[in-house]
Amino acid sequence: MATSPADVPATRADFTIDQDWDRYTAGEHGVWRALFHRQAELLKGRSTPEFLAGIEKLNIAADGIPDFRRLNDMLARATGWRIVAVPGLVPDDIFFDHLANRRFPSTCFIRKPEQMDYLQEPDVFHDVFGHVPLLVNPVFADYMQAYGRGGLKALGLGSLHRLARLYWYTVEFGLIRTADGLRIYGAGILSSKGESVYCLDDPQPNRIAFDLLRIMRTKYRIDDFQETYFVIDSFDQLFAATAPDFTPYYEELAATEDLEPGAVLPEDHVIHRGIARA
Ligand code: HBI
Ligand code: FE
């Protein structure tokens, strides 16, 4: 059903809206409960321990869609971040400005029961279950703010697409190496039933060690599981990568070819070489 302008909640200049937690129906809380139970079970032994620590610290549970006011009390005390409700994807400059000021823009609608397995745009399960728990981790919280600041600069340099790739291959689809093996930290995987298994178990995708410039050259899929996952050793490594000024990187990248999502280069530190898709 097309939403007429009247349906779209009035947004402010920063595109924020009120979550209106009291307006959720029992059916909407039911969808959250079903998604939460399924992912919590599936992610055992798959998600990075820092994700579980965040879920517990924020007491994000199966009982229903969390109230952002309650989450913000705990999140602000932990790392100074807070969630602001937005109607959906917001313009890049607005998005980066929120992140640069430790405000995570989260959708507050939840998918329909028939969309349980796949949703193109982020909903409150993707944003709150997938993204918010890691904002409790001080280093990752610093990375997300540094990313927001970098995004504002990249916009000014016409290099947004480079940083969009960095976000995609880390915050959305990143893997991390632990003593027990590879684990998931990317929100796009944590909130996805199929990709939570595929990213670690399937021989098809490449798994390549994190390399900032390599990632910023690599295109990504938005309509299917990723063909390549990039693996960090720690959140410290990720945060340290954002320390330098990226301007020289953008100049160097301007002289290089973009890479297809499934490409493997001789200089790649390949952890697993996938099976090229037909
Ligand atoms: N808006 N609400 C929301 N969530 C996102 O993840 C998001 C966005 N706007 C822009 C955007 N992501 C990407 O274009 C940036 O990551 C580059
Ligand atoms: Fe996301």
Coordinates of C-alpha atoms and ligand atoms in Angstrom, one line a residue:
M1 CA 0.0 0.0 0.0
A2 CA 1.5 3.3 -1.0
T3 CA 2.1 5.6 1.9
S4 CA 0.5 9.0 1.2
P5 CA 2.3 12.0 2.7
A6 CA -0.2 12.0 5.5
D7 CA 1.0 8.5 6.5
V8 CA 4.6 9.4 6.7
P9 CA 5.3 10.7 10.3
A10 CA 6.2 14.3 10.4
T11 CA 10.0 14.5 10.6
R12 CA 12.1 17.2 12.0
A13 CA 15.1 18.8 10.1
D14 CA 17.3 16.0 11.5
F15 CA 14.7 13.4 10.3
T16 CA 14.0 12.2 13.8
I17 CA 10.5 11.1 14.9
D18 CA 9.1 9.8 18.2
Q19 CA 9.2 6.1 18.7
D20 CA 5.7 6.1 20.3
W21 CA 6.5 2.8 22.1
D22 CA 2.9 2.6 23.4
R23 CA 1.6 2.3 19.9
Y24 CA 3.1 -1.1 19.1
T25 CA 0.5 -3.8 18.8
A26 CA 0.7 -7.3 20.3
G27 CA 1.3 -8.6 16.8
E28 CA 4.3 -6.3 16.3
H29 CA 5.8 -7.4 19.6
G30 CA 5.1 -11.0 18.5
V31 CA 7.2 -10.5 15.3
W32 CA 10.1 -9.1 17.5
R33 CA 9.8 -12.1 19.9
A34 CA 9.9 -14.6 17.0
L35 CA 12.9 -12.9 15.4
F36 CA 14.7 -12.6 18.7
H37 CA 14.3 -16.2 19.7
R38 CA 15.4 -17.4 16.3
Q39 CA 18.5 -15.3 16.1
A40 CA 19.5 -15.8 19.7
E41 CA 19.5 -19.6 19.1
L42 CA 21.2 -19.4 15.7
L43 CA 24.0 -17.1 16.9
K44 CA 25.2 -19.4 19.7
G45 CA 28.9 -20.0 18.9
R46 CA 28.6 -17.6 15.9
S47 CA 28.4 -14.0 17.2
T48 CA 31.3 -12.2 18.8
P49 CA 31.2 -12.2 22.6
E50 CA 31.1 -8.4 22.6
F51 CA 27.7 -8.6 20.9
L52 CA 26.3 -10.9 23.6
A53 CA 27.8 -8.6 26.3
G54 CA 25.9 -5.7 24.7
I55 CA 22.6 -7.6 24.5
E56 CA 22.9 -8.5 28.2
K57 CA 24.0 -5.1 29.4
L58 CA 21.1 -3.4 27.6
N59 CA 18.8 -6.2 28.6
I60 CA 17.5 -6.5 25.0
A61 CA 15.2 -9.5 25.3
A62 CA 12.6 -11.5 23.7
D63 CA 9.7 -9.9 25.5
G64 CA 9.1 -7.3 22.9
I65 CA 10.3 -4.3 20.9
P66 CA 12.5 -2.3 23.3
D67 CA 11.5 1.2 24.4
F68 CA 14.3 3.5 23.2
R69 CA 13.9 5.7 26.3
R70 CA 14.9 2.7 28.5
L71 CA 17.7 1.7 26.2
N72 CA 19.1 5.2 26.1
D73 CA 19.4 5.5 29.9
M74 CA 21.7 2.5 29.8
L75 CA 23.5 3.2 26.6
A76 CA 24.3 6.8 27.6
R77 CA 25.8 5.6 30.8
A78 CA 27.9 3.0 29.0
T79 CA 29.4 5.0 26.1
G80 CA 27.5 8.3 25.7
W81 CA 25.6 7.0 22.7
R82 CA 21.8 7.2 22.3
I83 CA 19.3 6.0 19.8
V84 CA 17.2 8.5 17.9
A85 CA 14.1 7.2 16.0
V86 CA 13.9 7.8 12.2
P87 CA 11.3 6.7 9.7
G88 CA 13.8 4.8 7.5
L89 CA 17.0 5.5 5.5
V90 CA 17.9 9.2 6.0
P91 CA 20.1 11.3 3.7
D92 CA 23.8 10.6 4.0
D93 CA 24.7 14.0 5.5
I94 CA 22.0 13.6 8.2
F95 CA 23.1 10.0 8.9
F96 CA 26.8 11.0 9.3
D97 CA 26.0 14.0 11.5
H98 CA 24.0 11.8 13.9
L99 CA 26.9 9.2 14.1
A100 CA 29.4 12.0 14.6
N101 CA 27.4 13.1 17.6
R102 CA 27.0 9.6 19.1
R103 CA 23.3 9.4 18.0
F104 CA 22.4 6.1 16.3
P105 CA 19.5 6.7 13.8
S106 CA 17.3 3.6 14.3
T107 CA 14.1 2.8 12.5
C108 CA 11.2 2.0 14.8
F109 CA 8.8 0.1 12.5
I110 CA 9.0 -3.7 12.5
R111 CA 8.7 -6.0 9.4
K112 CA 5.5 -7.9 8.6
P113 CA 5.3 -11.6 9.5
E114 CA 5.7 -12.6 5.8
Q115 CA 9.0 -10.6 5.7
M116 CA 10.6 -12.7 8.5
D117 CA 13.4 -14.0 6.3
Y118 CA 14.3 -11.1 4.3
L119 CA 13.9 -7.3 4.3
Q120 CA 15.6 -4.9 1.9
E121 CA 15.5 -1.8 4.1
P122 CA 16.5 -1.8 7.8
D123 CA 13.7 -2.2 10.4
V124 CA 13.8 -2.0 14.2
F125 CA 15.0 -5.6 14.6
H126 CA 18.0 -5.0 12.2
D127 CA 18.9 -1.7 13.9
V128 CA 18.3 -2.4 17.6
F129 CA 19.2 -6.2 17.6
G130 CA 21.9 -5.9 15.0
H131 CA 23.6 -2.5 15.5
V132 CA 22.9 -1.2 19.0
P133 CA 24.5 -3.9 21.3
L134 CA 28.0 -3.2 20.0
L135 CA 27.6 0.5 20.8
V136 CA 28.1 -0.6 24.4
N137 CA 31.7 -1.6 23.5
P138 CA 33.8 1.5 24.1
V139 CA 36.2 0.9 21.2
F140 CA 33.5 0.1 18.7
A141 CA 31.5 3.1 20.0
D142 CA 34.6 5.2 19.2
Y143 CA 34.8 3.7 15.8
M144 CA 31.2 4.5 15.0
Q145 CA 31.7 8.1 15.9
A146 CA 35.0 8.4 14.0
Y147 CA 33.1 6.8 11.0
G148 CA 30.5 9.6 11.2
R149 CA 33.1 12.3 11.3
G150 CA 34.9 10.6 8.4
G151 CA 31.6 10.5 6.5
L152 CA 31.1 14.2 6.8
K153 CA 34.6 14.8 5.4
A154 CA 34.2 12.2 2.6
L155 CA 31.0 14.0 1.5
G156 CA 33.0 17.1 1.1
L157 CA 35.6 15.3 -0.9
G158 CA 33.1 13.5 -3.2
S159 CA 34.3 10.2 -1.8
L160 CA 31.2 9.0 0.0
H161 CA 31.0 5.7 -1.9
R162 CA 34.4 4.8 -0.5
L163 CA 33.2 5.1 3.1
A164 CA 29.9 3.4 2.3
R165 CA 32.0 0.4 1.4
L166 CA 33.9 0.6 4.6
Y167 CA 30.6 0.7 6.6
W168 CA 29.2 -2.2 4.5
Y169 CA 32.2 -4.5 4.9
T170 CA 32.6 -3.8 8.7
V171 CA 29.6 -2.4 10.5
E172 CA 27.1 -4.3 8.3
F173 CA 28.9 -7.5 7.2
G174 CA 32.1 -7.7 9.2
L175 CA 33.7 -10.9 10.7
I176 CA 36.2 -10.9 13.5
R177 CA 38.9 -13.4 14.4
T178 CA 38.8 -14.9 17.9
A179 CA 40.7 -17.6 19.8
D180 CA 37.8 -19.8 19.0
G181 CA 37.6 -19.0 15.3
L182 CA 35.8 -16.5 13.1
R183 CA 32.8 -14.8 14.7
I184 CA 30.2 -12.3 13.4
Y185 CA 30.0 -8.7 14.4
G186 CA 28.3 -7.1 11.4
A187 CA 24.6 -6.1 12.0
G188 CA 23.5 -7.1 8.5
I189 CA 24.5 -10.7 9.4
L190 CA 23.5 -10.7 13.1
S191 CA 19.9 -9.8 12.1
S192 CA 19.7 -12.3 9.1
K193 CA 18.8 -15.9 9.5
G194 CA 20.4 -17.2 6.4
E195 CA 23.5 -15.2 6.3
S196 CA 24.4 -16.0 10.0
V197 CA 25.1 -19.5 8.8
Y198 CA 26.3 -18.8 5.2
C199 CA 29.0 -16.3 6.2
L200 CA 30.9 -18.8 8.5
D201 CA 29.9 -22.3 7.1
D202 CA 29.5 -22.0 3.4
P203 CA 32.6 -22.6 1.2
Q204 CA 31.3 -20.2 -1.4
P205 CA 32.3 -16.8 -0.2
N206 CA 35.9 -15.5 0.2
R207 CA 37.1 -14.6 3.6
I208 CA 39.9 -12.0 3.4
A209 CA 41.9 -10.2 6.2
F210 CA 40.8 -6.6 6.7
D211 CA 42.7 -4.1 4.5
L212 CA 41.3 -0.6 4.5
L213 CA 42.2 0.4 0.9
R214 CA 41.2 -3.0 -0.4
I215 CA 37.8 -2.6 1.1
M216 CA 37.3 0.9 -0.2
R217 CA 38.0 -0.4 -3.8
T218 CA 35.5 -3.3 -3.5
K219 CA 31.9 -3.1 -4.7
Y220 CA 29.2 -4.9 -2.7
R221 CA 25.9 -6.7 -3.2
I222 CA 22.7 -5.3 -1.6
D223 CA 20.4 -8.0 -3.1
D224 CA 22.1 -11.3 -2.0
F225 CA 24.6 -12.8 0.5
Q226 CA 28.0 -11.2 0.3
E227 CA 30.6 -12.8 -2.1
T228 CA 33.5 -11.6 0.2
Y229 CA 33.7 -11.1 4.0
F230 CA 36.5 -9.1 5.5
V231 CA 38.0 -10.2 8.8
I232 CA 39.4 -7.9 11.5
D233 CA 41.6 -9.1 14.4
S234 CA 40.1 -6.7 16.9
F235 CA 38.0 -3.5 17.3
D236 CA 41.2 -1.8 18.2
Q237 CA 42.5 -2.6 14.7
L238 CA 39.3 -1.2 13.2
F239 CA 39.4 2.0 15.2
A240 CA 43.1 2.5 14.5
A241 CA 42.4 2.3 10.7
T242 CA 40.2 5.4 11.0
A243 CA 42.9 7.5 12.8
P244 CA 44.7 8.9 9.7
D245 CA 43.3 11.6 7.4
F246 CA 41.7 9.7 4.5
T247 CA 42.4 12.4 1.9
P248 CA 45.6 10.8 0.6
Y249 CA 43.8 7.4 0.5
Y250 CA 41.1 8.9 -1.7
E251 CA 43.8 10.3 -4.1
E252 CA 45.5 6.9 -4.3
L253 CA 42.2 5.1 -4.8
A254 CA 41.2 7.5 -7.6
A255 CA 44.1 6.0 -9.6
T256 CA 43.0 2.4 -9.0
E257 CA 40.2 0.3 -10.6
D258 CA 37.2 -0.7 -8.4
L259 CA 37.0 -4.4 -7.7
E260 CA 34.1 -6.8 -8.2
P261 CA 32.5 -8.2 -5.0
G262 CA 34.0 -11.7 -5.6
A263 CA 37.5 -10.6 -6.7
V264 CA 40.7 -12.1 -5.1
L265 CA 44.0 -10.4 -5.5
P266 CA 47.5 -12.0 -5.3
E267 CA 48.4 -9.7 -2.5
D268 CA 45.2 -10.5 -0.5
H269 CA 45.8 -12.2 2.9
V270 CA 43.2 -14.9 2.0
I271 CA 41.8 -16.8 5.0
H272 CA 39.4 -18.8 2.8
R273 CA 39.2 -18.7 -1.0
G274 CA 35.6 -19.1 -2.0
I275 CA 34.1 -21.0 -4.9
A276 CA 33.5 -18.5 -7.7
R277 CA 29.8 -18.1 -8.3
A278 CA 28.5 -19.4 -11.7
Ligands
HBI1 N1 20.0 5.9 7.2 N2 18.6 5.2 8.9 C1 19.7 5.0 8.2 N3 20.5 3.9 8.4 C2 21.6 3.6 7.6 O1 22.3 2.6 7.8 C3 21.9 4.5 6.6 C4 21.1 5.7 6.4 N4 21.5 6.6 5.5 C5 22.7 6.5 4.7 C6 23.4 5.2 4.9 N5 23.0 4.3 5.8 C7 24.5 4.9 4.0 O2 24.4 5.6 2.8 C8 25.8 5.3 4.6 O3 26.2 4.1 5.4 C9 26.9 5.6 3.6
FE2 FE 22.4 -1.4 9.2

